[in-house]
Short mmCIF file of C-alpha atoms and ligand atoms in Angstrom, two decimals:
data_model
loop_
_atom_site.label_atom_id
_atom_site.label_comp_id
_atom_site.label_asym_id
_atom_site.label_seq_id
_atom_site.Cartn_x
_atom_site.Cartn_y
_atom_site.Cartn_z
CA UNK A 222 0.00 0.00 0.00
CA UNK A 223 1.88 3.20 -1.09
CA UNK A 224 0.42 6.37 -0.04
CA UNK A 225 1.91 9.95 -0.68
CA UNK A 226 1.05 12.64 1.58
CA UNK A 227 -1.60 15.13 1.15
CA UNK A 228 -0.52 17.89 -1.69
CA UNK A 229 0.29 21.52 0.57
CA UNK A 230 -2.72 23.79 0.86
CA UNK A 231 -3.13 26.12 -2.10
CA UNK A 232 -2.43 29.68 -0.66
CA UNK A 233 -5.29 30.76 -1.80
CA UNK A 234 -6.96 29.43 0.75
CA UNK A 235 -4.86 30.49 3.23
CA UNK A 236 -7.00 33.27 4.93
CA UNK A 237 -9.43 29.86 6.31
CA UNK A 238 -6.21 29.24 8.72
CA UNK A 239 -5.47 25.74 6.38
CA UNK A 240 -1.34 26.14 7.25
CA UNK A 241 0.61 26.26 10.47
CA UNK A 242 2.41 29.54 9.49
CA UNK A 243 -0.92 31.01 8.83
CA UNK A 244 -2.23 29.99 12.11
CA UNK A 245 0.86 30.81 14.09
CA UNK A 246 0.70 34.26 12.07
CA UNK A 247 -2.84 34.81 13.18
CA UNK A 248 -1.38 34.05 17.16
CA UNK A 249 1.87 36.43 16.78
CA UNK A 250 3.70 33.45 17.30
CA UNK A 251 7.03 32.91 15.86
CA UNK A 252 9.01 29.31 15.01
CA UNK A 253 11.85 28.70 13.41
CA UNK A 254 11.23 27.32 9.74
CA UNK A 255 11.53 23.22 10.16
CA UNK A 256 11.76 23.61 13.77
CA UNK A 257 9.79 20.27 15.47
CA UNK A 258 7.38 23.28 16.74
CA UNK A 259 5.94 24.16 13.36
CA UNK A 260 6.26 20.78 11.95
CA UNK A 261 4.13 19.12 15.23
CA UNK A 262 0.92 22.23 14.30
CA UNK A 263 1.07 21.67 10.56
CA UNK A 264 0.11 18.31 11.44
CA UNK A 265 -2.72 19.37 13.38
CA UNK A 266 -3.39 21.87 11.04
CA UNK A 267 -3.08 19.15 7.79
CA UNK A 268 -5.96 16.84 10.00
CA UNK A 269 -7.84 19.76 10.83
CA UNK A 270 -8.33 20.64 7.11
CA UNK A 271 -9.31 17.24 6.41
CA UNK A 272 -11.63 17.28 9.07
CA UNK A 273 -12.63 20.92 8.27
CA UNK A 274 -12.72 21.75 12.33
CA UNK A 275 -13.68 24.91 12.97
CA UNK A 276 -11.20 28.10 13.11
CA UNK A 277 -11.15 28.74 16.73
CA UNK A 278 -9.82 25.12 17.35
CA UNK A 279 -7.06 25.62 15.01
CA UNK A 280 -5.98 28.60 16.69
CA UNK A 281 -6.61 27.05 20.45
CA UNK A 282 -4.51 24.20 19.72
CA UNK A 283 -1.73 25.93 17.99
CA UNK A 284 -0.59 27.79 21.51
CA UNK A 285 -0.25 26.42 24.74
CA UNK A 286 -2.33 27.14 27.55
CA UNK A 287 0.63 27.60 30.15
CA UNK A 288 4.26 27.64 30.06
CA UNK A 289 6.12 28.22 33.12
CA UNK A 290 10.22 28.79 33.01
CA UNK A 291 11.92 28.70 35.98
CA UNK A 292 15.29 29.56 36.86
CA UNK A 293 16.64 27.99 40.21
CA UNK A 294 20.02 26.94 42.01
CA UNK A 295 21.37 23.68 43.07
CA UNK A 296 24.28 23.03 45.59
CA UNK A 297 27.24 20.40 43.97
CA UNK A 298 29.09 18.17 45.77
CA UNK A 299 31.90 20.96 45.65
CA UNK A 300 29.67 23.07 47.73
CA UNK A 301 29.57 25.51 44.35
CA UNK A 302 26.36 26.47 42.85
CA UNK A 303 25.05 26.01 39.58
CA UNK A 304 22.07 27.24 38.37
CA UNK A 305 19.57 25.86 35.90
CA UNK A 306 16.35 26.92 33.88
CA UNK A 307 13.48 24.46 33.98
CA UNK A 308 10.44 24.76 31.96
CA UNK A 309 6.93 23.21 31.78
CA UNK A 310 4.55 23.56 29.21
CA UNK A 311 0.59 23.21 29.69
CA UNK A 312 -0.72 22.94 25.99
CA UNK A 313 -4.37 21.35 26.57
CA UNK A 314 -6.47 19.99 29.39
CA UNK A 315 -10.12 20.06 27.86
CA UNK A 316 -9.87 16.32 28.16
CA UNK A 317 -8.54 16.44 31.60
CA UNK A 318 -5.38 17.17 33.89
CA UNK A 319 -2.20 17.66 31.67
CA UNK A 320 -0.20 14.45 31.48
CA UNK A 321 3.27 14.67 30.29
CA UNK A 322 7.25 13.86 30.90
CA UNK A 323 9.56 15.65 32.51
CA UNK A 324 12.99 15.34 30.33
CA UNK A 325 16.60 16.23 32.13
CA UNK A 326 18.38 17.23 28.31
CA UNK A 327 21.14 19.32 27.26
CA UNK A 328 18.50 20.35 24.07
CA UNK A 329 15.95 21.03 26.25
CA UNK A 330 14.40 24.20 24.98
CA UNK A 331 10.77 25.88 25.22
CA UNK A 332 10.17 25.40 21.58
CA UNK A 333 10.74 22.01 21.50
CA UNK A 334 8.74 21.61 24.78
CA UNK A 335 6.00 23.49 23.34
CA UNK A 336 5.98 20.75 20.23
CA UNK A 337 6.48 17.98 22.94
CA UNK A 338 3.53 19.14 24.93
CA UNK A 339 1.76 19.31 21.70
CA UNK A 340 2.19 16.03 20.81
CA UNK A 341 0.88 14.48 24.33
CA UNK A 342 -2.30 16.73 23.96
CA UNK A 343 -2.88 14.65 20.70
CA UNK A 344 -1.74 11.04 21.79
CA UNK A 345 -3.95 11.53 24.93
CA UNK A 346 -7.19 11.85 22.48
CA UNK A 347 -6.14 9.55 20.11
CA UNK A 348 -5.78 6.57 23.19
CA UNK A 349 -8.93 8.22 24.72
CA UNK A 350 -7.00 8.64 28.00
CA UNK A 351 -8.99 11.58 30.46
CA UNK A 352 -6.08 13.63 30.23
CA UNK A 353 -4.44 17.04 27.94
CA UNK A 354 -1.30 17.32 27.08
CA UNK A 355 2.03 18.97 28.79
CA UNK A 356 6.03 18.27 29.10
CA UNK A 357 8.72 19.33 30.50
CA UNK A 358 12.22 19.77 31.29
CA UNK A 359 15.72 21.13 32.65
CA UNK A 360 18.37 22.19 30.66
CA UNK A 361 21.13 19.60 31.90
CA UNK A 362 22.94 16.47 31.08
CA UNK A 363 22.37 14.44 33.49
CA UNK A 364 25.23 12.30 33.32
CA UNK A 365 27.71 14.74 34.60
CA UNK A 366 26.10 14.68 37.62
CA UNK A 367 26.24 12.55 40.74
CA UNK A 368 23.11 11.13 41.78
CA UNK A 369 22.99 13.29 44.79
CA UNK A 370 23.16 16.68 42.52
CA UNK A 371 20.32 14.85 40.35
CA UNK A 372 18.28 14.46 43.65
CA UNK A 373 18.41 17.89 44.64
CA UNK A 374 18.03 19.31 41.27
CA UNK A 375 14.84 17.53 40.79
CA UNK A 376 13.93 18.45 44.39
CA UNK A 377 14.60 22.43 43.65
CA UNK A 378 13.19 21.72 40.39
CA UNK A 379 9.75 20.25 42.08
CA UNK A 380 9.48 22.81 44.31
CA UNK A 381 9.80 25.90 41.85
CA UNK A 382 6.86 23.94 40.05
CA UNK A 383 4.80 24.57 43.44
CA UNK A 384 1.16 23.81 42.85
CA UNK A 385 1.34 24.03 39.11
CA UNK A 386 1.58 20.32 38.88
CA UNK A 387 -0.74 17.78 41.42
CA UNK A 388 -3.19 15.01 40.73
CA UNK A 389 -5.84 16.47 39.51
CA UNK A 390 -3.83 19.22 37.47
CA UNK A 391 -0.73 18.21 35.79
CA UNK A 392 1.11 14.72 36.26
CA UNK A 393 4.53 14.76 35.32
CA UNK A 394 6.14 11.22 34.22
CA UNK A 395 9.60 9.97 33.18
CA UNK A 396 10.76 10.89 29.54
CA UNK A 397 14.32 11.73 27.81
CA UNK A 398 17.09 11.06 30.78
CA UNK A 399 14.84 10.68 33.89
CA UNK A 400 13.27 7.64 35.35
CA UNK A 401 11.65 6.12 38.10
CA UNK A 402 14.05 7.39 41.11
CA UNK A 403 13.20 10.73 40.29
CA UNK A 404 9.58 10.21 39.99
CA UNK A 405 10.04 9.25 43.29
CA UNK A 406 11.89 12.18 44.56
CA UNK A 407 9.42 14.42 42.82
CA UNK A 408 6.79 12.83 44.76
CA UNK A 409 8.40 12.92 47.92
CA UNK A 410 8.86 16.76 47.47
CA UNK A 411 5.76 17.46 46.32
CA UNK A 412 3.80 15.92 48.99
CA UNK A 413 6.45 17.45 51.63
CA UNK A 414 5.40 21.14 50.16
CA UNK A 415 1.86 20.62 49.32
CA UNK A 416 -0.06 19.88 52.83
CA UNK A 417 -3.91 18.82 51.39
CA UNK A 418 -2.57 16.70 48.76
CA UNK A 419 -0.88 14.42 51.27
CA UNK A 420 -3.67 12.39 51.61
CA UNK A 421 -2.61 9.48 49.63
CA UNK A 422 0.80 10.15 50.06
CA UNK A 423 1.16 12.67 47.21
CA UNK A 424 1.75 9.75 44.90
CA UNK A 425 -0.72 10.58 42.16
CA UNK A 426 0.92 13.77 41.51
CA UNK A 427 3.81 11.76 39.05
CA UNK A 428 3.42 8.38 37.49
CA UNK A 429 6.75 6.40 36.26
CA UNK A 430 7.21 5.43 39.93
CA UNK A 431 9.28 2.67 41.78
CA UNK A 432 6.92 -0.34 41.50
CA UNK A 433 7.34 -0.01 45.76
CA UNK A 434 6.54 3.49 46.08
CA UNK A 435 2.85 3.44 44.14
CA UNK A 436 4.38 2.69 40.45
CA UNK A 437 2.68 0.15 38.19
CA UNK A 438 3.29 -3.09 36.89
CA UNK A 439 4.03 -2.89 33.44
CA UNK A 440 5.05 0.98 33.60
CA UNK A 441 9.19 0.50 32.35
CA UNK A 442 8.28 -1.92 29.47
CA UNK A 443 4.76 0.29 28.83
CA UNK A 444 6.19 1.70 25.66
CA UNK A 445 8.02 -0.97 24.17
CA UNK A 446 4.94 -3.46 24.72
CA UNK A 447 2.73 -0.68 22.82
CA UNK A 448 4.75 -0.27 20.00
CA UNK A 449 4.16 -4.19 19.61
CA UNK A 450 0.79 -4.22 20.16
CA UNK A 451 0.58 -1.55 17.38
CA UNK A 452 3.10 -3.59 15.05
CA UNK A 453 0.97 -6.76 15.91
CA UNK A 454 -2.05 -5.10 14.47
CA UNK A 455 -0.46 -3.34 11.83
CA UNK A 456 1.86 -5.46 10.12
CA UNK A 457 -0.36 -8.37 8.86
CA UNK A 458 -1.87 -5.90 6.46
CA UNK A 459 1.44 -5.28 4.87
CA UNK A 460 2.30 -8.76 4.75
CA UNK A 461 4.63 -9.00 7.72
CA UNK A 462 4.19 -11.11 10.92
CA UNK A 463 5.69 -10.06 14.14
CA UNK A 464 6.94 -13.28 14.63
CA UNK A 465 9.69 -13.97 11.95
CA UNK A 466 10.16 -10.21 11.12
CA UNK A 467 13.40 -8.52 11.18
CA UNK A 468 14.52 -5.53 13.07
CA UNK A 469 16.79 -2.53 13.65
CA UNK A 470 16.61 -0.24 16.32
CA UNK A 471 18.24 3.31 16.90
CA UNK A 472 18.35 4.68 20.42
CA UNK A 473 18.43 1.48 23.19
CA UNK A 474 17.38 2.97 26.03
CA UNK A 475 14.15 2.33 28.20
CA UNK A 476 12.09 2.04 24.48
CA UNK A 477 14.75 0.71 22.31
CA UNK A 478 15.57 -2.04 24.38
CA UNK A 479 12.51 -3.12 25.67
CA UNK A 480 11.08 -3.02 22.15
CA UNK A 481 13.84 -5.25 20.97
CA UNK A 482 13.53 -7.83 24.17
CA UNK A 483 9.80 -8.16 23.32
CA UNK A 484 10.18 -8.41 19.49
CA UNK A 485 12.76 -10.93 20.27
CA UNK A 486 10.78 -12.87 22.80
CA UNK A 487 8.34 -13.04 19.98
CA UNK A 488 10.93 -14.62 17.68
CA UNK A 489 11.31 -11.38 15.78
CA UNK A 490 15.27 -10.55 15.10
CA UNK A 491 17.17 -7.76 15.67
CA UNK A 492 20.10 -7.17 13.13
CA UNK A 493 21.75 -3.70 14.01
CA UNK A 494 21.43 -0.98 16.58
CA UNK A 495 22.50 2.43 16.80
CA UNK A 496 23.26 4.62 19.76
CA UNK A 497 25.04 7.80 20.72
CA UNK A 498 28.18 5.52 21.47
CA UNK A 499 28.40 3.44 18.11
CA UNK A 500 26.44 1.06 16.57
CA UNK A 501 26.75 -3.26 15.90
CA UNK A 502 25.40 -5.26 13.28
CA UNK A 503 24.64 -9.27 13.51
CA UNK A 504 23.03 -10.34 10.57
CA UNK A 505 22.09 -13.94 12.46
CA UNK A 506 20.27 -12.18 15.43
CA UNK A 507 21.67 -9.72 18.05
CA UNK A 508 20.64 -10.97 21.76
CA UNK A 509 18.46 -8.00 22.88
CA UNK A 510 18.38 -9.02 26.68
CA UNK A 511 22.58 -9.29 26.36
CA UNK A 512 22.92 -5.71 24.75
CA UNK A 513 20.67 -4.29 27.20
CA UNK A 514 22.76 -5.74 30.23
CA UNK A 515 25.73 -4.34 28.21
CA UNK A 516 24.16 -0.71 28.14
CA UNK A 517 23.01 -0.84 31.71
CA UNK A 518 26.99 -1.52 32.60
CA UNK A 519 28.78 0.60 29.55
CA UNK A 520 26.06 3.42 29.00
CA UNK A 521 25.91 2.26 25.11
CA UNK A 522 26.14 -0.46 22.91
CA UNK A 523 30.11 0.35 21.97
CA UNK A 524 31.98 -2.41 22.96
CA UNK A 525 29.34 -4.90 23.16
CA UNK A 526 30.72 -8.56 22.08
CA UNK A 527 27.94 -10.47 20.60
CA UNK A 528 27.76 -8.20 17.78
CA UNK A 529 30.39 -6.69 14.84
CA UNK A 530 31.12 -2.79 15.10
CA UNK A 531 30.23 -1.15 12.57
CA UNK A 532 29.76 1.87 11.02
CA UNK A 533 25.88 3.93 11.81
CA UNK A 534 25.68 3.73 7.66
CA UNK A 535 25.91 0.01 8.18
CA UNK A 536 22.68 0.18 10.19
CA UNK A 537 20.74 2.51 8.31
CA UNK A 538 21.42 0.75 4.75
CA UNK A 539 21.02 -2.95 7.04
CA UNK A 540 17.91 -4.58 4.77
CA UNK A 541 14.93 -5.15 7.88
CA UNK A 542 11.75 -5.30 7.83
CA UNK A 543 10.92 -2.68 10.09
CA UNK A 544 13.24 0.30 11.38
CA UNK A 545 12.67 1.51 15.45
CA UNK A 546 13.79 4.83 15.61
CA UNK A 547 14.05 5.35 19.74
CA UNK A 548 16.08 8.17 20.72
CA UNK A 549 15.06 12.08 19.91
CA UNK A 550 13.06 13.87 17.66
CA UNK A 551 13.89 14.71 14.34
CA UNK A 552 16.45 12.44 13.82
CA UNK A 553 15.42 10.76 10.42
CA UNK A 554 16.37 13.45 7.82
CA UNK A 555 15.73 12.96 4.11
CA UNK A 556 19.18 11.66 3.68
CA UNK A 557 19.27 8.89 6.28
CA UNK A 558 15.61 8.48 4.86
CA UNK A 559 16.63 7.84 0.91
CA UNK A 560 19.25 5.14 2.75
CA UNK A 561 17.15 3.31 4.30
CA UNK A 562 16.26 -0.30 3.63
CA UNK A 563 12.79 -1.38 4.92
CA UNK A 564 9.38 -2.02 4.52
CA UNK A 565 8.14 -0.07 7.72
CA UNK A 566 9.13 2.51 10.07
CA UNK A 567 7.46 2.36 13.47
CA UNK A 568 8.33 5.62 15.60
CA UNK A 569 8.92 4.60 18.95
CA UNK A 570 10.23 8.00 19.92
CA UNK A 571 8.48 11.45 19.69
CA UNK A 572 8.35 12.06 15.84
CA UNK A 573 12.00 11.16 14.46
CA UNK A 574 11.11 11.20 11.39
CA UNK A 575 11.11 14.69 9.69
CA UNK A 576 8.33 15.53 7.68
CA UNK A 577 10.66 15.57 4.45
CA UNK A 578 12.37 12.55 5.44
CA UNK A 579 8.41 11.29 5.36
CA UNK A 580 7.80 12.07 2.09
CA UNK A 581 11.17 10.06 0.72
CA UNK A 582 9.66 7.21 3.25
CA UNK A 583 6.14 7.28 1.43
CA UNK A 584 7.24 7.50 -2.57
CA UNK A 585 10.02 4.48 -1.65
CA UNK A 586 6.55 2.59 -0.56
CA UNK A 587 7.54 2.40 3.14
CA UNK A 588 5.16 2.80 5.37
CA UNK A 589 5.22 5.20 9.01
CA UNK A 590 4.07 4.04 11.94
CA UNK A 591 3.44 7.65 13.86
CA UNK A 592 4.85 7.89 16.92
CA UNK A 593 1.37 9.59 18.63
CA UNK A 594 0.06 5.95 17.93
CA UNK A 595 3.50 3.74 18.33
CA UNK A 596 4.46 5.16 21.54
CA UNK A 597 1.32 6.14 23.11
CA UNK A 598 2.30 2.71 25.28
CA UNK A 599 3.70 4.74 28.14
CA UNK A 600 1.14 7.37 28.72
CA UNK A 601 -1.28 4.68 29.10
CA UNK A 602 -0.17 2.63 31.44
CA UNK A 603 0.75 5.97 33.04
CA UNK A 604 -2.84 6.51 33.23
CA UNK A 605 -3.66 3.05 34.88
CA UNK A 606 -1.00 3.92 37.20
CA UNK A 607 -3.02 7.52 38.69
CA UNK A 608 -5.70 5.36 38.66
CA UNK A 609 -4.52 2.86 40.80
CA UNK A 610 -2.81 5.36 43.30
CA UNK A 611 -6.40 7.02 43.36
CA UNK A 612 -8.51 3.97 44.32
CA UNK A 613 -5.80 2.42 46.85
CA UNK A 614 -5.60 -0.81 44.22
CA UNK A 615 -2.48 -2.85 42.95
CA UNK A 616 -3.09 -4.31 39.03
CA UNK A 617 -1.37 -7.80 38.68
CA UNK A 618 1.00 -7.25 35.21
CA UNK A 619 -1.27 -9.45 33.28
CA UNK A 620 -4.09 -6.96 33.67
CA UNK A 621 -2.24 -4.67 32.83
CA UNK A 622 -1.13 -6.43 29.64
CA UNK A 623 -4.95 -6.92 29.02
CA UNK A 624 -6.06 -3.00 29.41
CA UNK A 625 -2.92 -1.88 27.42
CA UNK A 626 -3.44 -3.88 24.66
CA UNK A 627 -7.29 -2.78 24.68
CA UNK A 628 -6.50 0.79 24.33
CA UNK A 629 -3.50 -0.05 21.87
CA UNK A 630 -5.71 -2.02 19.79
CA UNK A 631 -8.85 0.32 19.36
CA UNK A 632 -6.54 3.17 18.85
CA UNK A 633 -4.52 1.19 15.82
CA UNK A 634 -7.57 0.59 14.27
CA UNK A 635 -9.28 3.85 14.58
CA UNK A 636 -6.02 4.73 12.82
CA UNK A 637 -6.42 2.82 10.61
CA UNK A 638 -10.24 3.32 9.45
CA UNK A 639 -9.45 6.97 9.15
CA UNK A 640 -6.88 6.34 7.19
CA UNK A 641 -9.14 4.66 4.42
CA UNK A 642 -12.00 6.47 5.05
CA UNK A 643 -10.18 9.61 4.01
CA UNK A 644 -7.26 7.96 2.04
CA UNK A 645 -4.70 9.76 4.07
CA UNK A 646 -1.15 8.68 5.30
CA UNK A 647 -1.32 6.80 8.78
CA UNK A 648 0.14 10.34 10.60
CA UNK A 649 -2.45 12.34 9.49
CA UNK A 650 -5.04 9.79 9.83
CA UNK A 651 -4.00 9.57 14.10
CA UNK A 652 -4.32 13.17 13.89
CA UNK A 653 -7.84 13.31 12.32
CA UNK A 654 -8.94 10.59 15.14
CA UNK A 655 -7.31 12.24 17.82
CA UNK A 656 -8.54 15.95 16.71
CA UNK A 657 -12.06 14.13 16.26
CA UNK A 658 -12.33 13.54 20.13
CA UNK A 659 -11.08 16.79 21.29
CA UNK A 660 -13.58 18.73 18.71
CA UNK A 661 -16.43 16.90 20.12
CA UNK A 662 -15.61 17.91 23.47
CA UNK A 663 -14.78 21.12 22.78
CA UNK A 664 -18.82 21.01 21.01
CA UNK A 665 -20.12 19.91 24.07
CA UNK A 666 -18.67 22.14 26.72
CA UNK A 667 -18.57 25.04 24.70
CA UNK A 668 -16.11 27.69 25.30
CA UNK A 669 -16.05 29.62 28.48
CA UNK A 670 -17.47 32.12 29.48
N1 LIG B 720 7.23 10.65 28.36
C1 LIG B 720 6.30 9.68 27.87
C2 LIG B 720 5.70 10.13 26.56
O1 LIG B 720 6.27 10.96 25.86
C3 LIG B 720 5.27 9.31 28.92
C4 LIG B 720 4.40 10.41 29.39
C5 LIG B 720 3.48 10.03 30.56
O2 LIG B 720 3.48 8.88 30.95
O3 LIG B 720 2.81 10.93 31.06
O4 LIG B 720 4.70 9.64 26.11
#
């Protein structure tokens, strides 16, 4: 099934608000050209033209509610002080509290939180989780700290958020180079600082928690396992089978790897992986649960044994049947794009794949797997997780497996539906059935006052 994507909007009918820059233009709001910013609203934008929504949801979507930057101190071990600049961005909560990560990344920037935010506001819908969209960050790399400057960074950090996160506002989660220890510490500090939501403990405020301290079963594989749900239910269409495909994956951290583990435990192979710190090739079958050992020790796959070193062109031209990308946003440019050697791209991350890297994708007849649908995992066992620290109840993991799965499921086929109902690319198809939901809220509550 090859699809192109939708031709650009003729400018003539630009005044209706039918392209992000006209939209943005409309809200005085500037974005650098091909920044992830502008390319997350033009896809609103794109499945708000196809679903001709109305021009005061194109606007309300294409700005945040809230963003907050805060600029705070930490102590070091050296008894110096460095300071940092945290942000958090509210973009939509008409469906319910904003739900996002917090990321601890040198790139870390309000325009790409802004797009980040974005994005969750959309995945949210499309899942049909109660929740809007929001993310956040610190500009830092966390690995040049020790874990005691990481505690009381996210500690300051917490606390300069005050009560613009808590349960029934904004829940914060892991994302980009934070995990469950620091969901911990943020929930510690929050419920230390804010006296009436100490109830419970404070523990709904964050989800991504130790499995001890109110987290979830199923939370640290959530992604992975949704992005094979997703492949499970996508991939017989195009003639693949989860269980004898082939696989490369770049990025192999919490997603990366535990996609690759679960693809593998499916009898799926994985041939090459890429990371910050090199990349290895095994054309018989790298052991996923081996390389992710050898990352938790090393930090990256460099140096790993049961695989050849090789160069990252050597993964990118590796023939698979389906490519992971799992690191950042952005990363698949055209180039890398007219490389590539697959049938399928699933985006585990955020939206790696540039939309001009997309088009190359789409006219070589391989199909993208958006990431609002692919990774949409994590934010949904997320949500089981507040539930369960609301109603004082521990889910058993298979449960868990059964609910994700449900959600995963109905979402890939909504996806799908749209897709041939309006014979659209599979992005702007989870757009459409995302923006869908939120316009028929927005119908029925109206806009206040
Ligand atoms: N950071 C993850 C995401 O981008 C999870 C968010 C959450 O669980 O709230 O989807």
């Amino acid at each position: 099934m090859t699809q192109t994507r939708k031709q650009p909007p003729d400018p003539g009918v630009v005044s209706r608000l039918d392209t992000a820059e006209a939209v943005l233009d409309e809200i005085g709001c500037r974005s650098e050209p091909d920044s992830l910013y502008l390319c997350t609203i033009n896809e609103i934008i794109r499945a708000a033209k196809v679903l001709d929504l109305p021009r005061r949801l194109r606007l309300i979507l294409a700005q945040p509610k809230n963003e907050l930057t805060m600029h705070f101190p930490v102590p070091m071990d050296d008894g110096t002080y460095r300071l940092y600049t945290g942000i958090r961005v509210q973009h939509n909560n008409v469906l319910g509290p904003y739900k996002g990560g917090i990321r601890f990344h040198r790139t870390v920037s309000i325009d790409h939180i802004r797009a980040l935010a974005a994005l969750m506001t959309v995945k949210c819908a499309l899942v049909r989780l109660p929740f809007g969209g929001a993310k956040g960050g610190v500009i830092v790399d966390p690995t040049t700290l020790s874990e005691d400057e990481v505690m009381r960074l996210t500690r300051r950090f917490t606390s300069a958020l005050g009560s613009n996160i808590g349960p029934d506002y904004d829940i914060p989660a892991p994302d980009v180079g934070t995990n469950c220890q620091i969901m911990a510490w943020m929930a510690d500090t929050y419920a230390n600082l804010n006296e009436p939501d100490r109830r419970l403990g404070g523990q709904g405020v964050v989800t991504g928690k130790p499995l001890v301290f109110g987290g979830s079963h199923g939370r640290e594989k959530a992604t992975g396992q949704g992005v094979v749900y997703v492949l499970e239910q996508l991939l017989p269409q195009l003639g693949l089978d989860v269980h004898s495909l082939t696989f490369s994956v770049l990025g192999f951290g919490n997603v990366g790897s535990w996609t690759a583990k679960l693809l593998c435990q499916h009898g799926a192979k994985c041939k090459a992986v890429l990371d910050h710190t090199g990349a290895v090739r095994r054309d018989t079958g790298i052991d996923a649960k081996a390389l992710a050992k050898h990352v938790a020790k090393h930090g990256g796959v460099a140096g790993f044994a049961g695989a050849d070193a090789v160069t990252p062109d050597d993964v990118y031209t590796c023939p698979v049947d389906v490519f992971i990308p799992a690191a950042l946003e952005q990363m698949i440019t055209p180039e890398l794009a007219r490389r590539m050697d697959c049938r399928v791209v699933a985006e585990a991350a955020n939206t790696p794949v540039t939309p001009a890297a997309e088009q190359h994708l789409l006219e070589k007849g391989i199909q993208v797997l958006p990431a609002i649908l692919c990774n949409a995992g994590g934010v949904t066992v997320s949500y089981f997780e507040w539930k369960q620290n609301r109603q004082a109840e521990t889910w058993g993991p298979r449960l868990v497996d059964r609910r994700l799965k449900a959600h995963m499921v109905a979402a890939a086929h909504r996806v799908k539906d749209i897709a041939k109902q309006h014979s659209c690319d599979l992005r702007t198809a989870a757009y459409c059935a995302a923006l869908d939901h939120i316009a028929e809220v927005y119908r029925i509550r109206g806009i206040f006052p």
